[in-house]
């Protein structure tokens, strides 16, 4: 399961829904991952976090598989963006890249941002 940026941020902010979902995932021993795109987005906003929360973020990320945006995922993400753009349903490029990575690895995306991801065919999306 790929943890989207929304989940990572909510977890760092101790939001109840994210904490409950994290506990549930621990019990199921699910394979947890995120993407280099989500790491970028998370670090982009880290100035707003305390040193303690930055350390918490580092420690948490160390426990995850980090999927990179490689050539295959980049192509898939580009195709997704192209198809959605042509329908007038464009979404953030970062979400297209994350979706491309998820499709390449046949992973579900855990996110609060289901509105955008649900537009993408064959992508498994879960909310919390």
Coordinates of N, CA and C in Angstrom, one line a residue:
X1 N 0.8 -1.2 0.0 CA 0.0 0.0 0.0 C 0.9 1.2 0.0
X2 N 0.6 2.1 -0.9 CA 1.3 3.4 -1.0 C 0.6 4.5 -0.2
X3 N 1.4 5.0 0.8 CA 0.9 6.1 1.6 C 1.1 7.4 0.9
X4 N 0.0 8.1 0.6 CA 0.0 9.3 -0.1 C 0.4 10.5 0.8
X5 N 0.8 11.6 0.2 CA 1.3 12.7 1.0 C 0.2 13.1 2.1
X6 N -1.1 13.1 1.7 CA -2.1 13.5 2.6 C -2.1 12.7 3.9
X7 N -1.9 11.4 3.8 CA -1.8 10.5 4.9 C -0.6 10.8 5.8
X8 N 0.6 11.0 5.1 CA 1.8 11.3 5.8 C 1.7 12.6 6.6
X9 N 1.1 13.6 6.0 CA 1.0 14.9 6.7 C 0.0 14.7 7.9
X10 N -1.1 14.1 7.6 CA -2.1 13.9 8.7 C -1.6 13.1 9.9
X11 N -0.7 12.1 9.6 CA -0.1 11.3 10.6 C 0.9 12.2 11.4
X12 N 1.7 13.0 10.8 CA 2.6 13.9 11.5 C 1.8 14.9 12.3
X13 N 0.6 15.3 11.9 CA -0.2 16.3 12.6 C -1.0 15.6 13.7
X14 N -0.8 14.3 13.9 CA -1.6 13.5 14.9 C -3.1 13.6 14.6
X15 N -3.5 13.6 13.4 CA -5.0 13.6 13.1 C -5.5 12.2 13.4
X16 N -6.6 12.2 14.1 CA -7.2 10.9 14.7 C -7.4 9.9 13.6
X17 N -8.0 10.3 12.4 CA -8.3 9.3 11.4 C -7.0 8.6 10.9
X18 N -6.0 9.4 10.7 CA -4.7 8.8 10.2 C -4.1 7.9 11.3
X19 N -4.1 8.3 12.5 CA -3.6 7.5 13.6 C -4.3 6.1 13.7
X20 N -5.6 6.2 13.6 CA -6.4 5.0 13.7 C -6.1 4.0 12.5
X21 N -6.0 4.6 11.3 CA -5.7 3.9 10.1 C -4.3 3.3 10.2
X22 N -3.3 4.0 10.7 CA -1.9 3.5 10.9 C -1.9 2.3 11.9
X23 N -2.7 2.4 12.9 CA -2.8 1.2 13.9 C -3.4 0.0 13.2
X24 N -4.4 0.3 12.4 CA -5.1 -0.8 11.6 C -4.1 -1.5 10.7
X25 N -3.3 -0.7 10.0 CA -2.3 -1.2 9.1 C -1.2 -2.0 9.8
X26 N -0.8 -1.6 11.0 CA 0.1 -2.3 11.8 C -0.4 -3.7 12.1
X27 N -1.7 -3.8 12.4 CA -2.3 -5.1 12.8 C -2.3 -6.1 11.6
X28 N -2.5 -5.5 10.4 CA -2.6 -6.4 9.2 C -1.3 -6.7 8.6
X29 N -0.2 -6.1 9.1 CA 1.1 -6.3 8.6 C 1.2 -6.0 7.1
X30 N 0.5 -5.1 6.6 CA 0.5 -4.7 5.2 C 1.9 -4.2 4.8
X31 N 2.2 -4.4 3.6 CA 3.5 -3.8 3.0 C 3.2 -2.4 2.8
X32 N 4.0 -1.5 3.5 CA 3.8 -0.1 3.4 C 4.9 0.6 2.6
X33 N 4.5 1.5 1.8 CA 5.4 2.2 0.9 C 4.9 3.7 0.8
X34 N 5.8 4.5 0.2 CA 5.4 5.8 -0.3 C 6.3 6.0 -1.6
X35 N 6.2 7.2 -2.1 CA 6.9 7.5 -3.3 C 7.9 8.7 -3.1
X36 N 8.8 8.8 -4.0 CA 9.8 9.9 -4.0 C 9.0 11.2 -4.2
X37 N 7.9 11.1 -4.9 CA 7.1 12.3 -5.1 C 6.5 12.8 -3.7
X38 N 5.9 11.9 -3.0 CA 5.4 12.2 -1.7 C 6.5 12.7 -0.7
X39 N 7.7 12.1 -0.8 CA 8.8 12.6 0.1 C 9.1 14.1 -0.3
X40 N 9.1 14.3 -1.6 CA 9.4 15.7 -2.1 C 8.3 16.7 -1.5
X41 N 7.0 16.3 -1.7 CA 5.9 17.1 -1.2 C 6.0 17.3 0.3
X42 N 6.3 16.3 1.0 CA 6.4 16.4 2.5 C 7.5 17.3 2.9
X43 N 8.7 17.1 2.3 CA 9.9 18.0 2.7 C 9.6 19.4 2.2
X44 N 8.9 19.6 1.2 CA 8.6 21.0 0.8 C 7.9 21.8 1.9
X45 N 7.1 21.1 2.7 CA 6.3 21.7 3.7 C 6.9 21.6 5.1
X46 N 8.1 21.0 5.2 CA 8.6 20.7 6.6 C 9.0 21.9 7.4
X47 N 9.2 23.1 6.7 CA 9.5 24.3 7.5 C 8.4 24.6 8.5
X48 N 7.2 24.1 8.3 CA 6.1 24.3 9.2 C 6.1 23.4 10.4
X49 N 7.0 22.4 10.4 CA 7.0 21.4 11.4 C 8.2 21.7 12.4
X50 N 8.0 21.2 13.6 CA 9.0 21.3 14.7 C 10.1 20.3 14.4
X51 N 11.3 20.5 15.0 CA 12.4 19.5 14.8 C 12.0 18.1 15.2
X52 N 11.2 18.0 16.3 CA 10.7 16.7 16.7 C 9.8 16.1 15.7
X53 N 9.0 16.8 15.0 CA 8.1 16.2 13.9 C 9.0 15.9 12.7
X54 N 10.0 16.6 12.4 CA 10.9 16.3 11.3 C 11.6 15.0 11.6
X55 N 12.1 14.8 12.8 CA 12.7 13.5 13.2 C 11.7 12.4 13.1
X56 N 10.5 12.6 13.5 CA 9.4 11.6 13.4 C 9.2 11.2 12.0
X57 N 9.2 12.2 11.1 CA 9.0 12.0 9.7 C 10.2 11.1 9.1
X58 N 11.4 11.4 9.5 CA 12.5 10.7 9.0 C 12.5 9.2 9.5
X59 N 12.2 9.1 10.8 CA 12.1 7.7 11.4 C 11.0 6.9 10.7
X60 N 9.8 7.5 10.4 CA 8.7 6.8 9.8 C 9.1 6.4 8.4
X61 N 9.7 7.4 7.6 CA 10.0 7.1 6.2 C 11.1 6.0 6.1
X62 N 11.9 5.9 7.1 CA 13.0 4.8 7.2 C 12.3 3.4 7.2
X63 N 11.1 3.3 7.7 CA 10.4 2.0 7.8 C 9.7 1.6 6.5
X64 N 9.6 2.6 5.6 CA 8.8 2.3 4.4 C 9.7 2.0 3.2
X65 N 9.1 1.3 2.2 CA 9.7 1.1 0.9 C 9.4 2.5 0.2
X66 N 10.4 3.0 -0.4 CA 10.2 4.3 -1.2 C 10.4 3.9 -2.7
X67 N 9.2 4.0 -3.4 CA 9.2 3.8 -4.8 C 9.6 5.1 -5.6
X68 N 10.6 4.9 -6.5 CA 11.0 6.1 -7.2 C 10.1 6.3 -8.5
X69 N 10.2 7.5 -9.0 CA 9.6 7.8 -10.3 C 10.6 7.4 -11.4
X70 N 10.5 6.1 -11.8 CA 11.4 5.6 -12.9 C 10.8 5.8 -14.3
X71 N 11.4 5.4 -15.3 CA 10.9 5.6 -16.6 C 9.5 5.1 -16.9
X72 N 9.3 3.8 -16.4 CA 8.0 3.2 -16.7 C 6.9 4.0 -16.0
X73 N 7.1 4.3 -14.7 CA 6.1 5.1 -13.9 C 5.9 6.5 -14.5
X74 N 7.0 7.1 -15.0 CA 6.9 8.4 -15.6 C 6.0 8.4 -16.8
X75 N 6.2 7.4 -17.7 CA 5.4 7.2 -18.9 C 3.9 7.0 -18.5
X76 N 3.7 6.1 -17.5 CA 2.3 5.9 -17.1 C 1.7 7.2 -16.6
X77 N 2.4 7.9 -15.7 CA 1.9 9.2 -15.2 C 1.6 10.2 -16.3
X78 N 2.5 10.3 -17.3 CA 2.3 11.1 -18.4 C 1.0 10.8 -19.2
X79 N 0.8 9.5 -19.4 CA -0.4 9.0 -20.1 C -1.6 9.4 -19.3
X80 N -1.6 9.2 -18.0 CA -2.7 9.5 -17.2 C -3.0 11.0 -17.3
X81 N -2.0 11.9 -17.2 CA -2.2 13.3 -17.3 C -2.8 13.7 -18.7
X82 N -2.3 13.1 -19.7 CA -2.8 13.3 -21.1 C -4.2 13.0 -21.2
X83 N -4.6 11.8 -20.8 CA -6.0 11.4 -20.9 C -7.0 12.3 -20.1
X84 N -6.6 12.6 -18.9 CA -7.4 13.4 -18.0 C -7.5 14.8 -18.6
X85 N -6.4 15.4 -19.1 CA -6.4 16.7 -19.6 C -7.3 16.8 -20.9
X86 N -7.3 15.7 -21.7 CA -8.1 15.7 -22.9 C -9.6 15.7 -22.6
X87 N -9.9 15.2 -21.4 CA -11.3 15.2 -20.9 C -11.7 16.4 -20.1
X88 N -10.7 17.3 -19.9 CA -11.0 18.5 -19.1 C -11.0 18.2 -17.6
X89 N -10.4 17.1 -17.2 CA -10.4 16.7 -15.8 C -9.0 16.7 -15.2
X90 N -8.2 17.7 -15.6 CA -6.8 17.7 -15.2 C -6.7 17.6 -13.6
X91 N -5.6 16.9 -13.2 CA -5.3 16.9 -11.8 C -3.8 17.3 -11.6
X92 N -3.3 17.5 -10.4 CA -1.9 17.9 -10.2 C -1.0 16.9 -10.8
X93 N 0.1 17.4 -11.5 CA 1.1 16.5 -12.0 C 1.7 15.5 -11.0
X94 N 1.8 16.0 -9.8 CA 2.4 15.1 -8.7 C 1.4 13.9 -8.5
X95 N 0.1 14.1 -8.5 CA -0.8 13.0 -8.4 C -0.7 12.0 -9.5
X96 N -0.5 12.5 -10.7 CA -0.4 11.7 -11.9 C 0.9 10.8 -11.8
X97 N 2.0 11.4 -11.3 CA 3.2 10.6 -11.1 C 3.0 9.6 -10.0
X98 N 2.4 9.9 -8.9 CA 2.1 9.0 -7.8 C 1.3 7.8 -8.4
X99 N 0.3 8.1 -9.1 CA -0.6 7.1 -9.7 C 0.2 6.2 -10.7
X100 N 1.1 6.8 -11.5 CA 1.9 6.0 -12.4 C 2.8 5.0 -11.6
X101 N 3.3 5.5 -10.5 CA 4.1 4.6 -9.6 C 3.3 3.5 -9.1
X102 N 2.1 3.8 -8.6 CA 1.2 2.8 -8.0 C 0.8 1.8 -9.0
X103 N 0.4 2.2 -10.2 CA 0.1 1.3 -11.3 C 1.2 0.4 -11.7
X104 N 2.4 0.9 -11.7 CA 3.6 0.1 -12.1 C 3.8 -1.0 -11.1
X105 N 3.6 -0.7 -9.8 CA 3.8 -1.7 -8.7 C 2.5 -2.4 -8.3
X106 N 1.4 -2.2 -8.9 CA 0.1 -2.8 -8.6 C -0.2 -2.6 -7.1
X107 N -0.1 -1.3 -6.7 CA -0.3 -1.0 -5.3 C -1.6 -0.1 -5.2
X108 N -2.2 -0.2 -4.0 CA -3.3 0.7 -3.6 C -2.7 2.0 -3.1
X109 N -3.4 3.1 -3.3 CA -3.0 4.4 -2.7 C -3.9 4.7 -1.6
X110 N -3.3 4.9 -0.4 CA -4.1 5.4 0.8 C -4.0 6.9 0.8
X111 N -5.2 7.5 0.7 CA -5.2 9.0 0.6 C -6.5 9.6 1.1
X112 N -6.4 10.8 1.5 CA -7.7 11.6 1.8 C -8.2 12.2 0.5
X113 N -7.3 12.3 -0.5 CA -7.6 12.9 -1.8 C -8.2 12.0 -2.8
X114 N -9.3 11.3 -2.5 CA -9.9 10.3 -3.4 C -10.5 11.0 -4.6
X115 N -10.9 12.2 -4.5 CA -11.6 12.8 -5.7 C -10.7 12.8 -7.0
X116 N -9.5 13.1 -6.8 CA -8.6 13.1 -8.0 C -8.2 11.7 -8.4
X117 N -7.8 10.9 -7.5 CA -7.3 9.6 -7.8 C -8.4 8.6 -8.4
X118 N -9.6 8.8 -8.0 CA -10.7 8.0 -8.5 C -11.0 8.2 -10.0
X119 N -10.5 9.2 -10.5 CA -10.7 9.5 -12.0 C -9.8 8.6 -12.8
X120 N -8.8 7.9 -12.2 CA -7.8 7.2 -12.9 C -8.2 5.7 -13.0
X121 N -8.4 5.2 -14.3 CA -8.8 3.8 -14.5 C -7.8 2.8 -13.9
X122 N -8.3 1.7 -13.4 CA -7.5 0.6 -12.9 C -6.6 0.9 -11.7
X123 N -6.8 2.1 -11.1 CA -6.1 2.5 -9.9 C -6.9 2.1 -8.7
X124 N -6.3 1.4 -7.7 CA -6.9 1.1 -6.5 C -6.7 2.2 -5.5
X125 N -7.7 2.7 -4.9 CA -7.7 3.9 -4.0 C -8.4 3.6 -2.7
X126 N -7.8 3.9 -1.6 CA -8.5 3.7 -0.3 C -8.4 5.0 0.5
X127 N -9.5 5.3 1.2 CA -9.5 6.5 2.0 C -9.4 6.1 3.5
X128 N -9.3 7.0 4.4 CA -9.2 6.8 5.8 C -10.0 7.8 6.6

